[in-house]
Coordinates of C-alpha atoms and ligand atoms in Angstrom, one line a residue:
X300 CA 80.6 122.3 115.8
X301 CA 84.2 122.4 113.9
X302 CA 85.8 126.2 114.6
X303 CA 88.8 127.5 112.9
X304 CA 91.3 129.1 115.2
X305 CA 94.0 131.5 114.2
X306 CA 97.7 130.7 115.7
X307 CA 100.9 131.5 115.5
X308 CA 103.8 129.2 114.4
X309 CA 106.7 127.9 116.6
X310 CA 109.9 127.7 115.6
X311 CA 111.0 124.7 117.3
X312 CA 108.9 122.1 116.0
X313 CA 111.7 120.0 114.1
X314 CA 111.1 116.1 114.6
X315 CA 114.3 113.9 116.0
X316 CA 114.8 110.6 115.6
X317 CA 112.1 109.5 116.8
X318 CA 109.1 112.0 116.2
X319 CA 108.9 115.6 118.6
X320 CA 110.4 115.8 122.3
X321 CA 110.3 118.7 124.4
X322 CA 109.5 119.5 128.2
X323 CA 105.7 119.0 129.0
X324 CA 106.1 123.2 129.9
X325 CA 106.6 123.2 126.1
X326 CA 103.6 121.2 125.1
X327 CA 101.4 123.0 127.5
X328 CA 102.1 126.1 125.6
X329 CA 98.7 127.8 124.2
X330 CA 98.7 125.7 120.7
X331 CA 101.4 124.0 120.9
X332 CA 100.0 120.8 120.3
X333 CA 97.3 122.0 118.1
X334 CA 99.7 123.7 116.0
X335 CA 101.8 120.6 115.2
X336 CA 99.2 118.1 115.4
X337 CA 97.4 120.6 112.9
X338 CA 100.7 120.7 110.4
X339 CA 100.7 116.6 110.8
X340 CA 97.0 116.8 108.8
X341 CA 98.0 119.5 106.5
X342 CA 100.7 117.2 105.1
X343 CA 98.6 114.6 104.7
X344 CA 96.3 114.0 101.3
X345 CA 93.5 111.5 100.9
X346 CA 93.0 111.3 104.9
X347 CA 88.4 112.1 104.5
X348 CA 86.6 109.6 106.7
X349 CA 89.4 107.2 107.3
X350 CA 90.5 105.8 110.4
X351 CA 92.9 107.4 112.7
X352 CA 94.9 104.9 115.7
X353 CA 95.7 107.4 119.1
X354 CA 97.9 105.9 122.1
X355 CA 100.5 106.8 123.9
X356 CA 103.0 104.9 127.1
X357 CA 100.5 107.1 129.6
X358 CA 102.9 109.5 130.6
X359 CA 101.9 112.7 132.3
X360 CA 100.0 114.5 129.3
X361 CA 98.8 111.5 127.5
X362 CA 94.9 111.5 128.1
X363 CA 95.1 115.7 128.1
X364 CA 97.0 115.6 124.5
X365 CA 94.9 112.6 123.0
X366 CA 91.5 114.9 123.6
X367 CA 93.0 117.5 121.4
X368 CA 94.6 115.1 118.8
X369 CA 91.1 113.3 118.8
X370 CA 89.1 116.8 118.8
X371 CA 91.4 118.6 115.8
X372 CA 91.3 115.2 113.5
X373 CA 87.5 115.0 114.0
X374 CA 87.2 118.2 112.4
X375 CA 89.9 117.7 109.9
X376 CA 87.5 114.7 108.4
X377 CA 88.8 111.4 109.8
X378 CA 86.2 108.9 109.7
X379 CA 87.2 107.4 112.6
X380 CA 89.6 107.8 115.3
X381 CA 90.8 104.0 117.5
X382 CA 92.4 104.6 120.8
X383 CA 94.2 102.3 123.7
X384 CA 91.8 101.8 127.0
X385 CA 93.1 105.0 129.2
X386 CA 94.9 106.2 126.2
X387 CA 97.4 103.3 126.7
X388 CA 98.8 101.8 123.5
X389 CA 102.7 100.8 123.6
X390 CA 104.5 102.0 120.2
X391 CA 104.8 98.2 118.8
X392 CA 100.9 98.0 119.5
X393 CA 100.5 101.0 117.4
X394 CA 102.1 99.9 114.9
X395 CA 100.2 96.5 114.8
X396 CA 97.4 97.7 114.9
X397 CA 97.2 100.5 112.1
X398 CA 98.2 97.5 110.0
X399 CA 95.7 94.9 111.3
X400 CA 92.7 97.6 110.9
X401 CA 94.1 99.1 107.8
X402 CA 94.2 102.3 109.3
X403 CA 95.2 105.1 107.8
X404 CA 98.0 106.2 110.1
X405 CA 98.3 106.9 113.9
X406 CA 99.1 109.3 116.2
X407 CA 101.7 107.8 119.3
X408 CA 102.1 110.1 122.1
X409 CA 105.8 108.8 123.7
X410 CA 109.1 110.2 124.8
X411 CA 110.3 106.9 124.9
X412 CA 112.8 106.3 127.4
X413 CA 113.3 110.0 128.6
X414 CA 111.8 110.9 132.1
X415 CA 108.2 111.4 132.7
X416 CA 106.3 113.9 135.0
X417 CA 105.2 117.6 134.8
X418 CA 108.8 118.7 133.9
X419 CA 109.7 115.5 132.3
X420 CA 109.4 115.0 128.8
X421 CA 106.7 114.9 126.4
X422 CA 106.4 113.5 122.7
X423 CA 104.1 113.4 119.5
X424 CA 104.6 110.9 116.8
X425 CA 103.3 110.3 113.2
X426 CA 103.0 106.8 111.8
X427 CA 102.1 106.5 108.2
X428 CA 99.5 102.9 106.4
X429 CA 102.2 100.3 107.2
X430 CA 102.6 101.5 110.7
X431 CA 105.5 103.0 110.4
X432 CA 106.6 106.2 111.5
X433 CA 106.9 108.6 109.0
X434 CA 110.2 108.8 106.8
X435 CA 112.1 111.6 106.4
X436 CA 110.0 113.8 103.7
X437 CA 106.9 113.6 105.1
X438 CA 108.6 114.9 109.0
X439 CA 110.8 117.3 107.0
X440 CA 107.7 118.5 105.5
X441 CA 105.3 118.5 108.5
X442 CA 108.5 120.7 110.1
X443 CA 107.9 123.3 107.8
X444 CA 104.3 123.5 107.9
X445 CA 104.7 124.4 111.1
X446 CA 107.1 127.1 110.6
X447 CA 103.8 128.8 108.7
X448 CA 100.8 127.5 110.6
X449 CA 98.0 130.2 110.9
X450 CA 95.2 128.6 112.4
X451 CA 93.9 124.9 113.3
X452 CA 90.3 123.3 113.0
X453 CA 89.2 121.6 116.3
X454 CA 85.8 120.9 116.6
X455 CA 84.2 122.0 119.8
X456 CA 82.9 119.2 121.9
X457 CA 83.3 117.8 125.4
X458 CA 86.1 114.7 125.9
X459 CA 85.4 111.2 125.7
X460 CA 85.5 108.8 128.6
X461 CA 88.3 106.8 127.2
X462 CA 88.8 104.7 130.4
X463 CA 85.7 102.8 128.8
X464 CA 85.6 100.3 126.5
X465 CA 83.2 100.9 123.8
X466 CA 81.8 103.9 121.0
X467 CA 81.9 108.0 121.3
X468 CA 80.8 110.8 118.1
X469 CA 82.8 113.7 118.3
X470 CA 81.6 115.8 115.3
X471 CA 81.3 113.4 112.2
X472 CA 83.8 110.9 113.5
X473 CA 83.1 107.8 115.6
X474 CA 86.0 107.2 118.2
X475 CA 86.4 103.6 119.1
X476 CA 87.7 102.6 122.9
X477 CA 89.9 99.3 122.7
X478 CA 91.7 97.0 124.6
X479 CA 95.3 98.0 124.5
X480 CA 96.4 94.6 124.4
X481 CA 94.1 92.1 122.8
X482 CA 95.7 93.0 119.0
X483 CA 99.5 92.6 120.4
X484 CA 98.7 89.4 121.9
X485 CA 97.3 88.2 119.2
X486 CA 99.5 89.1 117.0
X487 CA 102.0 87.3 118.9
X488 CA 100.5 84.3 119.3
X489 CA 100.6 84.0 115.2
X490 CA 104.8 83.9 115.6
X491 CA 105.3 81.8 118.2
X492 CA 104.7 78.4 119.7
X493 CA 102.9 79.3 122.7
X494 CA 103.0 75.8 123.9
X495 CA 106.5 75.3 123.9
X496 CA 107.3 78.5 126.1
X497 CA 104.5 77.3 128.5
X498 CA 105.7 73.9 128.5
X499 CA 108.7 75.6 129.7
X500 CA 107.8 77.6 132.3
X501 CA 105.7 74.8 133.8
X502 CA 109.3 72.8 133.6
X503 CA 110.5 75.8 135.9
X504 CA 112.0 78.2 133.9
X505 CA 112.0 81.5 135.0
X506 CA 111.4 84.9 134.4
X507 CA 112.1 88.5 136.0
X508 CA 110.5 91.4 133.4
X509 CA 110.7 95.1 134.9
X510 CA 108.1 97.1 133.0
X511 CA 109.6 99.9 134.7
X512 CA 106.6 101.5 135.4
X513 CA 106.0 102.2 131.9
X514 CA 103.8 100.9 129.3
X515 CA 104.5 97.0 128.5
X516 CA 103.1 96.1 132.5
X517 CA 99.5 95.3 131.0
X518 CA 101.2 93.7 127.7
X519 CA 104.0 91.5 129.9
X520 CA 101.2 90.8 132.7
X521 CA 98.3 89.4 129.9
X522 CA 101.4 87.4 127.6
X523 CA 103.9 86.2 130.4
X524 CA 101.9 85.5 133.0
X525 CA 98.5 85.2 131.7
X526 CA 98.7 83.9 128.4
X527 CA 102.2 81.6 128.9
X528 CA 102.1 80.5 132.4
X529 CA 104.9 82.1 133.7
X530 CA 104.9 82.1 138.0
X531 CA 102.8 85.4 139.4
X532 CA 105.0 87.8 140.4
X533 CA 107.6 87.4 137.5
X534 CA 106.4 91.1 135.9
X535 CA 107.7 94.0 137.9
X536 CA 106.9 97.6 137.9
X537 CA 103.9 96.9 135.7
X538 CA 101.4 99.1 136.1
X539 CA 102.0 102.2 133.8
X540 CA 102.7 105.5 136.0
X541 CA 102.0 108.9 134.6
X542 CA 105.9 109.9 136.2
X543 CA 107.2 106.0 135.6
X544 CA 107.8 106.3 139.6
X545 CA 110.2 109.2 138.7
X546 CA 113.0 106.8 137.0
X547 CA 113.9 106.7 133.5
X548 CA 112.1 103.9 131.7
X549 CA 115.3 103.6 130.2
X550 CA 116.4 99.0 130.3
X551 CA 120.3 100.3 130.2
X552 CA 122.6 98.7 132.6
X553 CA 122.5 102.2 134.3
X554 CA 118.6 102.1 134.6
X555 CA 118.3 99.1 135.1
X556 CA 121.2 97.7 137.4
X557 CA 118.9 95.9 139.6
X558 CA 117.8 93.8 137.2
X559 CA 121.6 93.1 136.4
X560 CA 122.5 93.0 139.9
X561 CA 119.9 90.0 139.8
X562 CA 120.8 88.3 136.7
X563 CA 124.4 87.9 138.3
X564 CA 123.4 86.5 141.8
X565 CA 122.8 83.2 143.1
X566 CA 119.1 83.4 142.6
X567 CA 119.9 84.7 139.9
X568 CA 116.2 83.5 136.9
X569 CA 117.1 81.6 133.6
X570 CA 115.9 85.4 132.0
X571 CA 116.1 89.2 132.7
X572 CA 114.8 91.4 130.8
X573 CA 113.2 94.8 130.5
X574 CA 111.5 97.2 127.9
X575 CA 111.3 101.3 128.0
X576 CA 108.8 103.4 128.3
X577 CA 106.8 103.3 124.9
X578 CA 107.5 99.2 125.1
X579 CA 109.4 99.4 122.2
X580 CA 112.9 98.7 123.4
X581 CA 114.4 95.7 125.1
X582 CA 116.8 94.4 127.2
X583 CA 118.1 90.6 127.7
X584 CA 120.4 89.6 130.8
X585 CA 120.6 86.0 131.5
X586 CA 122.1 84.2 134.5
X587 CA 125.3 85.6 134.4
X588 CA 124.9 86.6 131.0
X589 CA 124.8 90.1 129.7
X590 CA 123.9 90.4 125.7
X591 CA 124.9 93.9 124.1
X592 CA 122.0 94.6 122.0
X593 CA 123.9 94.3 119.0
X594 CA 124.6 90.5 119.7
X595 CA 121.0 90.0 120.5
X596 CA 120.2 91.2 117.0
X597 CA 122.4 88.8 115.5
X598 CA 122.0 85.9 117.5
X599 CA 117.7 86.1 117.0
X600 CA 118.4 86.7 113.2
X601 CA 120.9 83.5 113.2
X602 CA 118.2 81.2 115.4
X603 CA 114.4 83.2 113.9
X604 CA 113.6 80.3 112.2
X605 CA 113.0 77.9 115.0
X606 CA 110.1 80.1 115.7
X607 CA 106.7 79.3 113.7
X608 CA 106.7 83.0 112.3
X609 CA 110.2 83.0 110.4
X610 CA 110.2 79.0 110.3
X611 CA 111.2 79.7 106.3
X612 CA 113.8 82.1 107.0
X613 CA 115.2 85.4 106.8
X614 CA 115.3 87.3 103.8
X615 CA 117.8 89.6 105.0
X616 CA 119.1 91.4 108.1
X617 CA 119.6 95.6 108.7
X618 CA 120.9 97.6 111.4
X619 CA 121.5 101.0 111.8
X620 CA 125.0 101.8 111.4
X621 CA 126.3 102.6 114.4
X622 CA 124.9 99.0 115.7
X623 CA 127.7 96.8 115.9
X624 CA 129.2 94.0 113.1
X625 CA 127.9 90.9 114.6
X626 CA 124.5 90.5 112.3
X627 CA 126.5 90.9 109.2
X628 CA 128.7 87.9 110.0
X629 CA 125.3 85.9 109.8
X630 CA 124.0 87.1 107.0
X631 CA 127.3 86.6 105.2
X632 CA 126.8 82.6 106.9
X633 CA 123.0 82.8 105.6
X634 CA 123.9 84.1 102.2
X635 CA 121.1 87.0 103.1
X636 CA 121.1 91.1 102.3
X637 CA 122.5 93.2 104.9
X638 CA 121.5 97.0 105.6
X639 CA 123.4 99.5 107.4
X640 CA 120.4 102.3 107.7
X641 CA 121.0 105.5 109.7
X642 CA 120.1 105.4 113.1
X643 CA 116.0 105.6 113.8
X644 CA 113.6 103.5 112.7
X645 CA 111.8 105.6 109.8
X646 CA 114.9 104.1 108.0
X647 CA 113.4 100.2 108.2
X648 CA 110.5 101.0 107.2
X649 CA 111.2 100.5 103.2
X650 CA 112.9 97.3 103.7
X651 CA 110.6 95.9 105.2
X652 CA 107.9 96.9 103.0
X653 CA 110.0 95.8 100.4
X654 CA 110.7 92.2 101.6
X655 CA 114.5 92.7 101.3
X656 CA 114.8 91.9 105.5
X657 CA 112.6 90.6 108.0
X658 CA 114.6 91.5 110.9
X659 CA 116.3 95.0 112.2
X660 CA 118.0 96.1 115.4
X661 CA 120.1 98.7 116.5
X662 CA 122.0 99.0 119.1
X663 CA 119.8 101.3 121.4
X664 CA 118.2 98.0 123.0
X665 CA 115.8 98.2 119.6
X666 CA 114.7 94.8 118.1
X667 CA 112.0 94.1 115.8
X668 CA 110.4 92.4 112.3
X669 CA 108.3 92.1 109.7
X670 CA 105.2 91.9 111.7
X671 CA 105.6 95.5 112.6
X672 CA 107.6 98.9 111.3
X673 CA 108.2 99.8 115.1
X674 CA 111.0 97.8 117.1
X675 CA 109.1 96.2 119.4
X676 CA 110.3 95.3 123.0
X677 CA 108.0 92.2 124.0
X678 CA 107.9 90.5 120.5
X679 CA 112.2 90.5 121.2
X680 CA 111.4 88.7 125.0
X681 CA 109.8 86.3 123.2
X682 CA 111.7 85.1 120.6
X683 CA 114.2 84.7 122.9
X684 CA 111.8 82.8 125.4
X685 CA 110.7 80.7 122.0
X686 CA 114.7 80.1 120.7
X687 CA 115.8 79.2 124.8
X688 CA 112.5 77.1 124.7
X689 CA 113.6 74.8 121.4
X690 CA 117.6 75.0 122.3
X691 CA 116.7 73.7 126.0
X692 CA 119.7 75.5 126.3
X693 CA 121.1 79.1 128.7
X694 CA 121.5 82.2 127.3
X695 CA 125.6 81.8 128.4
X696 CA 125.7 79.1 126.4
X697 CA 124.0 80.7 123.1
X698 CA 126.2 83.5 123.5
X699 CA 129.3 81.3 123.9
X700 CA 128.1 79.1 120.8
X701 CA 127.5 82.5 118.8
X702 CA 130.9 83.7 119.6
X703 CA 132.3 80.6 118.9
X704 CA 130.8 80.3 115.4
X705 CA 131.4 84.4 114.4
X706 CA 133.4 85.7 116.4
X707 CA 132.7 88.2 118.9
X708 CA 132.2 92.7 118.2
X709 CA 133.4 93.7 122.0
X710 CA 131.1 96.9 121.9
X711 CA 130.7 99.9 124.0
X712 CA 128.6 102.9 123.7
X713 CA 129.7 105.9 126.0
X714 CA 126.9 109.1 126.3
X715 CA 128.1 112.3 127.0
X716 CA 124.6 113.7 127.9
X717 CA 123.2 116.9 127.7
X718 CA 126.3 119.0 127.0
X719 CA 126.5 122.9 126.3
X720 CA 125.2 122.9 122.4
X721 CA 127.3 125.0 121.1
X722 CA 130.7 122.9 122.2
X723 CA 129.3 119.0 121.0
X724 CA 128.7 121.0 117.6
X725 CA 131.6 122.7 117.1
X726 CA 133.2 118.7 118.1
X727 CA 131.4 117.5 115.2
X728 CA 132.3 119.7 113.1
X729 CA 135.7 120.0 114.3
X730 CA 136.0 115.7 113.2
X731 CA 134.2 116.6 109.8
X732 CA 136.3 118.9 108.6
X733 CA 139.9 116.7 109.6
X734 CA 138.3 113.6 108.3
X735 CA 140.2 114.0 105.0
X736 CA 143.4 114.4 107.3
X737 CA 143.0 111.4 109.4
X738 CA 143.2 108.9 106.8
X739 CA 145.9 106.6 106.9
X740 CA 147.0 108.3 110.3
X741 CA 148.3 105.4 112.6
X742 CA 147.7 105.7 116.5
X743 CA 149.8 103.6 118.1
X744 CA 148.8 99.7 116.7
X745 CA 145.8 101.0 115.1
X746 CA 145.6 102.1 111.6
X747 CA 142.7 104.5 109.7
X748 CA 141.8 102.2 107.2
X749 CA 138.8 105.1 106.2
X750 CA 137.1 108.0 107.9
X751 CA 133.4 109.4 106.9
X752 CA 130.7 110.9 107.6
X753 CA 128.0 108.2 106.9
X754 CA 125.8 108.8 104.4
X755 CA 122.6 106.6 103.2
X756 CA 121.0 106.0 99.7
X757 CA 117.9 104.5 100.5
X758 CA 117.9 101.3 97.7
X759 CA 114.0 101.9 97.8
X760 CA 112.6 105.0 97.4
X761 CA 116.0 106.2 95.8
X762 CA 116.4 109.0 98.6
X763 CA 119.7 110.5 100.2
X764 CA 120.3 111.1 104.2
X765 CA 123.4 112.7 104.3
X766 CA 125.4 113.8 107.7
X767 CA 124.5 110.6 109.6
X768 CA 128.0 109.8 111.9
X769 CA 131.1 110.6 112.1
X770 CA 132.8 107.0 111.5
X771 CA 136.7 106.2 112.0
X772 CA 137.4 102.7 110.5
X773 CA 140.3 101.4 111.3
X774 CA 142.6 98.8 109.2
X775 CA 142.4 95.9 112.2
X776 CA 138.1 95.9 111.9
X777 CA 137.6 98.4 115.0
X778 CA 136.0 101.3 114.6
X779 CA 134.6 104.7 116.3
X780 CA 131.6 106.0 115.4
X781 CA 130.1 110.2 116.8
X782 CA 127.2 111.4 116.6
X783 CA 125.1 113.9 118.4
X784 CA 121.5 112.2 119.7
X785 CA 118.4 113.6 118.1
X786 CA 116.1 112.8 121.2
X787 CA 117.2 114.8 124.1
X788 CA 115.1 117.6 124.7
X789 CA 118.6 119.7 126.8
X790 CA 121.4 120.4 125.8
X791 CA 123.2 118.1 123.2
X792 CA 124.3 114.5 123.9
X793 CA 127.3 112.7 122.2
X794 CA 127.3 109.5 121.3
X795 CA 130.1 107.4 120.7
X796 CA 130.3 104.1 119.7
X797 CA 133.1 101.8 120.5
X798 CA 133.8 98.8 117.8
X799 CA 136.4 95.5 118.1
X800 CA 136.6 92.6 116.3
X801 CA 137.7 89.3 117.8
X802 CA 137.9 85.8 116.0
X803 CA 140.1 84.2 118.4
X804 CA 137.7 82.2 121.2
X805 CA 140.7 82.8 123.5
X806 CA 140.3 86.1 123.6
X807 CA 136.4 86.3 123.5
X808 CA 136.0 86.3 127.3
X809 CA 137.9 89.8 128.4
X810 CA 135.4 92.1 130.0
X811 CA 134.3 94.7 127.1
X812 CA 135.6 98.3 128.9
X813 CA 139.4 96.2 129.0
X814 CA 139.2 94.9 125.4
X815 CA 138.4 98.3 124.0
X816 CA 140.5 100.6 126.6
X817 CA 142.1 101.7 123.9
X818 CA 140.1 102.7 121.6
X819 CA 137.9 104.4 124.2
X820 CA 141.0 106.7 124.8
X821 CA 141.8 107.1 121.7
X822 CA 138.1 108.1 121.0
X823 CA 138.7 111.2 123.2
X824 CA 141.5 111.8 121.8
X825 CA 140.6 112.4 118.0
X826 CA 137.6 114.5 119.0
X827 CA 138.9 116.3 121.5
X828 CA 136.0 115.0 124.2
X829 CA 137.3 116.9 127.1
X830 CA 138.2 120.3 125.5
X831 CA 134.7 120.5 123.7
X832 CA 132.5 118.6 126.1
X833 CA 134.1 120.0 129.3
X834 CA 133.9 116.2 130.3
X835 CA 136.5 114.1 131.2
X836 CA 134.0 110.7 131.6
X837 CA 130.9 110.0 130.0
X838 CA 127.6 109.8 132.1
X839 CA 126.4 106.3 130.7
X840 CA 128.2 103.4 129.2
X841 CA 126.3 100.7 127.7
Ligands
LIG948 C1 117.8 106.6 120.1 C2 118.5 106.1 119.7 C3 118.0 105.6 117.9 C4 116.8 105.1 118.9 C5 115.9 105.9 118.9 C6 114.8 105.9 119.1 O1 118.0 107.8 119.2 O2 119.9 106.3 119.3 O3 119.3 104.3 117.8 O4 115.9 105.2 117.3 O5 116.6 106.6 120.6 O6 114.1 104.6 120.3 P1 119.4 109.2 119.6 O7 119.4 110.1 118.3 O8 118.6 110.0 120.9 O9 120.6 108.4 119.5 V1 112.9 105.1 121.0 O10 113.4 103.7 122.8 O11 113.4 106.6 122.2 O12 111.7 105.3 120.3
LIG949 CO1 111.3 103.4 123.1

């Protein structure tokens, strides 16, 4: 029976770059999940009798949250819920499932690359009918609702067994437990030449994929080893663990350093790859060649036509503003549109829906296409595999050729993690206030051509998003960007994005940090990073 239960609002349920993310004990507070989920439903219309997809990356609290969400969904009138077995669905798999079964929306439980466990992070995100994250106007409305919510509706029912495939009932709502991988794997088969990739593995191609004890384990094992015939053991850390084995499931050079070491060693496989907690990010390292996510976006866009799913070419490319301009050069050469959006996948949805772009990407190891409305880690690995199988060249050779054709965008992000929030906010405010006086200034050989706070006008729905990152742009095309993270759960994280373009092939093989050293020093000076954050070095460099 459905009950209406009185509650009091929490003031901190503002969704960030990608949903609401907090420490597990915050979510464990009385009615914290209930309030947020009811607030989501309060902001939706016409969902009576409709289908909701529910799943997560398997982190600690996933199972408890799913039971609560199902009971609230039932009491609010959803007709059907589709749940991945064991509560497991990667973020791109949720997106694919929403689209293929024409669901009304979905709830993704994840804090992505953040650590999990009883003291780790948890998160809840709502995705709309196109399979993508709710746009800002919806997340703003949800936040407003959380601040005035007075009651929630919940069905009083026993927990559903989410570990067995099949159907159950909560009140008037049918609950279907489905295989986590099947629908997603079928979609991948429509995009890539599985026979060609299988032949490559048969001919001796080798891969090491690190699922980081997170959600992509079952997907990667089924697709890479099962369907494509990669050698057994190609997938490591393939079992999703509630605490990710105590690690950060973040596929970068810090948290996946062992993969980098392997790729640079004498025993290097042809391709090393990894994904994050919820399966939407990717790391690509060829033998002796790390590929920056920004370069990966550009290279995939330039080569996508080799894969059957993209044989008609790419309609346009979108990248988040801090992502390097490498993709812009590909778009220019192909004569297609390039769109620069604020950070976060929710800004790509409209462009994809309108058919303006086919491929999207972010510097933070996110790449995806119009096959879903999320970034997709395993998809990126499969597209790389298909391109490698088609071109029969190494990752390194493809990257070098790309730079020779388009030039190289040296690129690095310096993160100052968990600094004191007041200092970080003051740093950004001071930068913003100083923007007008920065223009025209010179620092050594670098002249500031322009400086602004990035604002985005969505060409499809006409909405505007302001204050999306401070950009300092130099006359030679170099760039420093500053913004505060919207996914952290402790203090503030300052992200500094540094980029330099190099057209001359003779100067394209300098070590990245060395190539950017003057800009890095300048990034600290211009923003007074040490003064405001009390840090004299970044905590993570990617
Ligand atoms: C970070 C990344 C951003 C990404 C977001 C969600 O956001 O910078 O590019 O879209 O995480 O990715 P922020 O606000 O912390 O910079 V995931 O894989 O955490 O869903
Ligand atoms: Co993620």
